[in-house]
């Protein structure tokens, strides 16, 4: 009972892709992994105002491609691309690579209301500004469902409203199939650092199911249906 697994981790290779893509020998693996973590933490702290959802890192032939998924690309790029060039220089120093080998791409998130990480960050920021947690949660649920999500679940836990005893509360609308592996499920976690302590925010957003070519919602193959539809030849 109650054995939880990360909804993104369980879907890797099925409906979700890795955020770090590279191959390393046993000797280099820890260094690459640590560098990726440090770079991600640095970029998230640096671009806290830019609504960054996720950062993808690809390494190939001594070159690094970093893709920043953000709802506000103008803040990341800056005037005439000045800010992004500064970032590139800082990241290349951290990775101990020449600036020419580090590329930073910006991917715009068209609908931030459907991105679980951005929704979680939004709720956490509201909690830090002392907005009532129920209002913040309800607003997030309403906005996401209005944009066209299949379902959303929001959970906050900690010393809500400064209560002595910490507790967890959640709101749920639509369907959120955690066990359906083909479900396109987005998951985000954020922390609100309030004067009472840390309040954790978790958001699950269901965006529909992903089918393989030729597969239908009932899980039947179109070919199989077509075969069943053809009448059997008359005997004799």
CSV table of C-alpha atoms in Angstrom, one decimal:
chain,number,residue,atom,x,y,z
A,1,UNK,CA,0.0,0.0,0.0
A,2,UNK,CA,1.0,3.5,-0.7
A,3,UNK,CA,4.3,2.8,-2.6
A,4,UNK,CA,4.7,6.0,-4.7
A,5,UNK,CA,6.8,6.2,-7.8
A,6,UNK,CA,7.8,9.4,-9.7
A,7,UNK,CA,5.3,9.7,-12.6
A,8,UNK,CA,8.0,10.9,-15.0
A,9,UNK,CA,10.6,8.2,-14.0
A,10,UNK,CA,8.1,5.4,-14.6
A,11,UNK,CA,7.3,6.7,-18.1
A,12,UNK,CA,10.9,7.2,-19.3
A,13,UNK,CA,11.3,5.5,-22.7
A,14,UNK,CA,7.5,5.1,-23.0
A,15,UNK,CA,5.9,8.5,-23.3
A,16,UNK,CA,8.7,10.7,-21.7
A,17,UNK,CA,12.3,11.4,-22.7
A,18,UNK,CA,15.4,11.9,-20.6
A,19,UNK,CA,16.4,15.5,-19.8
A,20,UNK,CA,20.1,14.6,-20.0
A,21,UNK,CA,21.2,12.8,-23.2
A,22,UNK,CA,24.8,11.6,-23.4
A,23,UNK,CA,27.0,8.5,-23.2
A,24,UNK,CA,29.9,8.4,-20.8
A,25,UNK,CA,32.5,5.9,-19.7
A,26,UNK,CA,32.5,4.6,-16.1
A,27,UNK,CA,35.3,7.1,-15.3
A,28,UNK,CA,33.5,10.2,-16.7
A,29,UNK,CA,30.0,9.4,-15.7
A,30,UNK,CA,30.0,10.9,-12.1
A,31,UNK,CA,31.7,14.1,-13.4
A,32,UNK,CA,29.1,14.5,-16.2
A,33,UNK,CA,26.2,13.8,-13.8
A,34,UNK,CA,27.5,16.3,-11.2
A,35,UNK,CA,28.1,19.0,-13.8
A,36,UNK,CA,24.6,18.6,-15.2
A,37,UNK,CA,23.1,19.0,-11.7
A,38,UNK,CA,25.3,22.1,-11.0
A,39,UNK,CA,24.4,23.7,-14.3
A,40,UNK,CA,20.7,23.1,-13.8
A,41,UNK,CA,20.7,24.5,-10.3
A,42,UNK,CA,22.7,27.6,-11.5
A,43,UNK,CA,20.3,28.3,-14.4
A,44,UNK,CA,17.2,27.8,-12.3
A,45,UNK,CA,18.5,30.3,-9.7
A,46,UNK,CA,19.7,32.8,-12.3
A,47,UNK,CA,16.5,32.6,-14.3
A,48,UNK,CA,14.0,32.5,-11.4
A,49,UNK,CA,12.0,35.3,-12.9
A,50,UNK,CA,11.8,33.7,-16.4
A,51,UNK,CA,9.4,30.8,-15.5
A,52,UNK,CA,11.8,28.0,-16.5
A,53,UNK,CA,10.1,24.6,-16.6
A,54,UNK,CA,12.9,22.2,-17.5
A,55,UNK,CA,16.5,22.2,-18.9
A,56,UNK,CA,17.7,19.6,-21.3
A,57,UNK,CA,21.4,18.9,-21.7
A,58,UNK,CA,22.8,17.0,-24.7
A,59,UNK,CA,26.5,16.2,-25.2
A,60,UNK,CA,27.8,14.9,-28.5
A,61,UNK,CA,31.4,15.0,-29.8
A,62,UNK,CA,32.8,17.4,-27.2
A,63,UNK,CA,30.0,19.9,-27.8
A,64,UNK,CA,27.1,20.7,-25.4
A,65,UNK,CA,23.6,21.7,-26.4
A,66,UNK,CA,21.5,23.2,-23.6
A,67,UNK,CA,17.8,23.7,-24.2
A,68,UNK,CA,15.9,26.0,-21.7
A,69,UNK,CA,12.1,25.5,-21.8
A,70,UNK,CA,10.6,28.8,-20.6
A,71,UNK,CA,7.3,30.6,-20.6
A,72,UNK,CA,9.1,34.0,-20.9
A,73,UNK,CA,11.9,33.7,-23.5
A,74,UNK,CA,12.4,37.5,-23.6
A,75,UNK,CA,13.8,37.6,-20.1
A,76,UNK,CA,16.3,34.8,-20.9
A,77,UNK,CA,17.5,36.3,-24.1
A,78,UNK,CA,17.7,39.9,-22.9
A,79,UNK,CA,18.4,43.1,-25.0
A,80,UNK,CA,19.8,42.0,-28.4
A,81,UNK,CA,20.8,38.6,-26.9
A,82,UNK,CA,23.2,40.1,-24.3
A,83,UNK,CA,21.9,38.0,-21.3
A,84,UNK,CA,22.1,34.7,-23.2
A,85,UNK,CA,25.7,35.4,-24.2
A,86,UNK,CA,26.6,36.1,-20.6
A,87,UNK,CA,24.9,32.9,-19.5
A,88,UNK,CA,26.8,31.0,-22.2
A,89,UNK,CA,30.1,32.3,-20.9
A,90,UNK,CA,29.3,31.4,-17.3
A,91,UNK,CA,28.0,27.9,-18.2
A,92,UNK,CA,31.1,27.1,-20.3
A,93,UNK,CA,33.3,28.0,-17.4
A,94,UNK,CA,31.4,25.7,-15.1
A,95,UNK,CA,31.6,22.9,-17.7
A,96,UNK,CA,35.3,23.7,-18.3
A,97,UNK,CA,34.8,23.9,-22.0
A,98,UNK,CA,35.4,26.6,-24.7
A,99,UNK,CA,32.5,29.0,-25.2
A,100,UNK,CA,32.3,28.0,-28.9
A,101,UNK,CA,31.4,24.4,-27.9
A,102,UNK,CA,28.5,25.4,-25.7
A,103,UNK,CA,25.1,26.2,-27.3
A,104,UNK,CA,22.1,27.5,-25.5
A,105,UNK,CA,18.7,27.2,-27.2
A,106,UNK,CA,15.5,28.7,-25.9
A,107,UNK,CA,12.2,26.8,-26.3
A,108,UNK,CA,9.0,28.7,-25.6
A,109,UNK,CA,6.2,27.1,-23.6
A,110,UNK,CA,3.0,28.3,-25.3
A,111,UNK,CA,0.6,27.2,-22.6
A,112,UNK,CA,2.2,27.6,-19.1
A,113,UNK,CA,-1.1,26.6,-17.5
A,114,UNK,CA,-0.5,23.0,-18.8
A,115,UNK,CA,3.0,22.7,-17.5
A,116,UNK,CA,3.0,21.0,-14.0
A,117,UNK,CA,6.3,22.6,-12.9
A,118,UNK,CA,5.2,26.1,-13.8
A,119,UNK,CA,1.9,25.6,-12.1
A,120,UNK,CA,3.7,24.3,-8.9
A,121,UNK,CA,6.1,27.2,-9.0
A,122,UNK,CA,3.2,29.7,-9.3
A,123,UNK,CA,1.4,28.2,-6.3
A,124,UNK,CA,4.6,28.3,-4.3
A,125,UNK,CA,5.2,32.0,-5.1
A,126,UNK,CA,1.7,32.8,-4.1
A,127,UNK,CA,2.2,31.0,-0.7
A,128,UNK,CA,5.4,33.0,-0.2
A,129,UNK,CA,3.4,36.2,-0.8
A,130,UNK,CA,0.9,35.0,2.0
A,131,UNK,CA,-2.0,34.2,-0.4
A,132,UNK,CA,-4.5,31.8,1.2
A,133,UNK,CA,-3.4,28.3,0.1
A,134,UNK,CA,-6.9,27.2,-0.8
A,135,UNK,CA,-7.4,30.2,-3.1
A,136,UNK,CA,-4.1,29.6,-4.8
A,137,UNK,CA,-4.9,25.9,-5.4
A,138,UNK,CA,-8.4,26.5,-6.7
A,139,UNK,CA,-7.2,29.2,-9.1
A,140,UNK,CA,-4.5,26.9,-10.5
A,141,UNK,CA,-7.0,24.0,-10.9
A,142,UNK,CA,-9.6,26.3,-12.6
A,143,UNK,CA,-7.0,27.9,-15.0
A,144,UNK,CA,-5.6,24.5,-16.1
A,145,UNK,CA,-9.0,22.9,-16.7
A,146,UNK,CA,-10.1,26.0,-18.7
A,147,UNK,CA,-7.1,25.7,-21.0
A,148,UNK,CA,-8.1,22.1,-21.9
A,149,UNK,CA,-6.4,19.6,-19.6
A,150,UNK,CA,-7.9,16.1,-19.1
A,151,UNK,CA,-7.4,16.4,-15.3
A,152,UNK,CA,-5.3,18.0,-12.5
A,153,UNK,CA,-4.4,17.1,-9.0
A,154,UNK,CA,-2.7,19.6,-6.6
A,155,UNK,CA,-1.3,18.7,-3.2
A,156,UNK,CA,0.2,21.1,-0.7
A,157,UNK,CA,1.7,19.9,2.6
A,158,UNK,CA,3.4,21.6,5.6
A,159,UNK,CA,2.4,24.2,8.2
A,160,UNK,CA,-0.6,25.5,6.2
A,161,UNK,CA,-1.7,28.9,7.4
A,162,UNK,CA,1.0,28.7,10.1
A,163,UNK,CA,-0.8,25.9,11.9
A,164,UNK,CA,1.2,24.2,14.8
A,165,UNK,CA,0.7,20.7,13.2
A,166,UNK,CA,1.6,20.3,9.6
A,167,UNK,CA,-0.9,18.6,7.3
A,168,UNK,CA,-1.6,17.9,3.6
A,169,UNK,CA,-4.5,19.1,1.5
A,170,UNK,CA,-5.3,18.5,-2.1
A,171,UNK,CA,-7.7,19.4,-4.9
A,172,UNK,CA,-8.6,17.2,-7.7
A,173,UNK,CA,-10.5,17.8,-11.0
A,174,UNK,CA,-11.0,15.5,-14.0
A,175,UNK,CA,-9.1,12.3,-14.2
A,176,UNK,CA,-5.4,11.7,-13.4
A,177,UNK,CA,-4.5,8.1,-14.3
A,178,UNK,CA,-1.2,7.5,-12.5
A,179,UNK,CA,-0.9,3.8,-13.5
A,180,UNK,CA,-1.7,4.2,-17.2
A,181,UNK,CA,1.7,4.2,-18.8
A,182,UNK,CA,0.5,5.6,-22.1
A,183,UNK,CA,-1.1,8.6,-20.3
A,184,UNK,CA,0.7,11.9,-21.0
A,185,UNK,CA,1.1,12.9,-17.4
A,186,UNK,CA,3.1,15.9,-16.3
A,187,UNK,CA,4.5,16.2,-12.8
A,188,UNK,CA,6.0,19.1,-10.9
A,189,UNK,CA,7.3,19.8,-7.4
A,190,UNK,CA,8.1,23.2,-5.8
A,191,UNK,CA,8.8,24.5,-2.3
A,192,UNK,CA,7.5,27.6,-0.7
A,193,UNK,CA,9.8,29.0,1.9
A,194,UNK,CA,7.5,30.8,4.3
A,195,UNK,CA,8.2,32.3,7.7
A,196,UNK,CA,6.7,29.2,9.4
A,197,UNK,CA,8.8,26.7,7.4
A,198,UNK,CA,8.8,25.0,4.0
A,199,UNK,CA,5.5,24.1,2.3
A,200,UNK,CA,5.8,21.5,-0.4
A,201,UNK,CA,3.7,21.8,-3.6
A,202,UNK,CA,3.0,18.8,-6.0
A,203,UNK,CA,1.1,19.1,-9.2
A,204,UNK,CA,0.0,16.3,-11.6
A,205,UNK,CA,-1.6,17.3,-15.0
A,206,UNK,CA,-3.1,14.8,-17.4
A,207,UNK,CA,-3.1,15.9,-21.0
A,208,UNK,CA,-4.5,12.9,-22.8
A,209,UNK,CA,-3.3,9.5,-23.9
A,210,UNK,CA,-0.5,8.8,-26.4
A,211,UNK,CA,-1.2,6.0,-28.8
A,212,UNK,CA,1.1,4.2,-31.2
A,213,UNK,CA,0.2,4.5,-34.9
A,214,UNK,CA,-2.7,2.2,-35.7
A,215,UNK,CA,-3.9,1.9,-32.1
A,216,UNK,CA,-7.3,3.1,-30.9
A,217,UNK,CA,-8.6,4.3,-27.5
A,218,UNK,CA,-10.0,0.8,-26.8
A,219,UNK,CA,-6.5,-0.6,-27.3
A,220,UNK,CA,-7.6,-2.6,-30.3
A,221,UNK,CA,-5.6,-2.5,-33.5
A,222,UNK,CA,-7.3,-0.9,-36.5
A,223,UNK,CA,-6.2,-3.8,-38.7
A,224,UNK,CA,-7.9,-6.3,-36.3
A,225,UNK,CA,-11.1,-4.3,-36.5
A,226,UNK,CA,-11.0,-4.2,-40.3
A,227,UNK,CA,-10.5,-8.0,-40.3
A,228,UNK,CA,-13.5,-8.5,-38.1
A,229,UNK,CA,-15.6,-6.2,-40.3
A,230,UNK,CA,-15.0,-8.3,-43.5
A,231,UNK,CA,-17.7,-11.0,-43.9
A,232,UNK,CA,-16.6,-14.6,-43.9
A,233,UNK,CA,-16.8,-16.4,-47.3
A,234,UNK,CA,-19.9,-18.6,-47.7
A,235,UNK,CA,-19.3,-22.3,-47.3
A,236,UNK,CA,-19.7,-24.5,-50.4
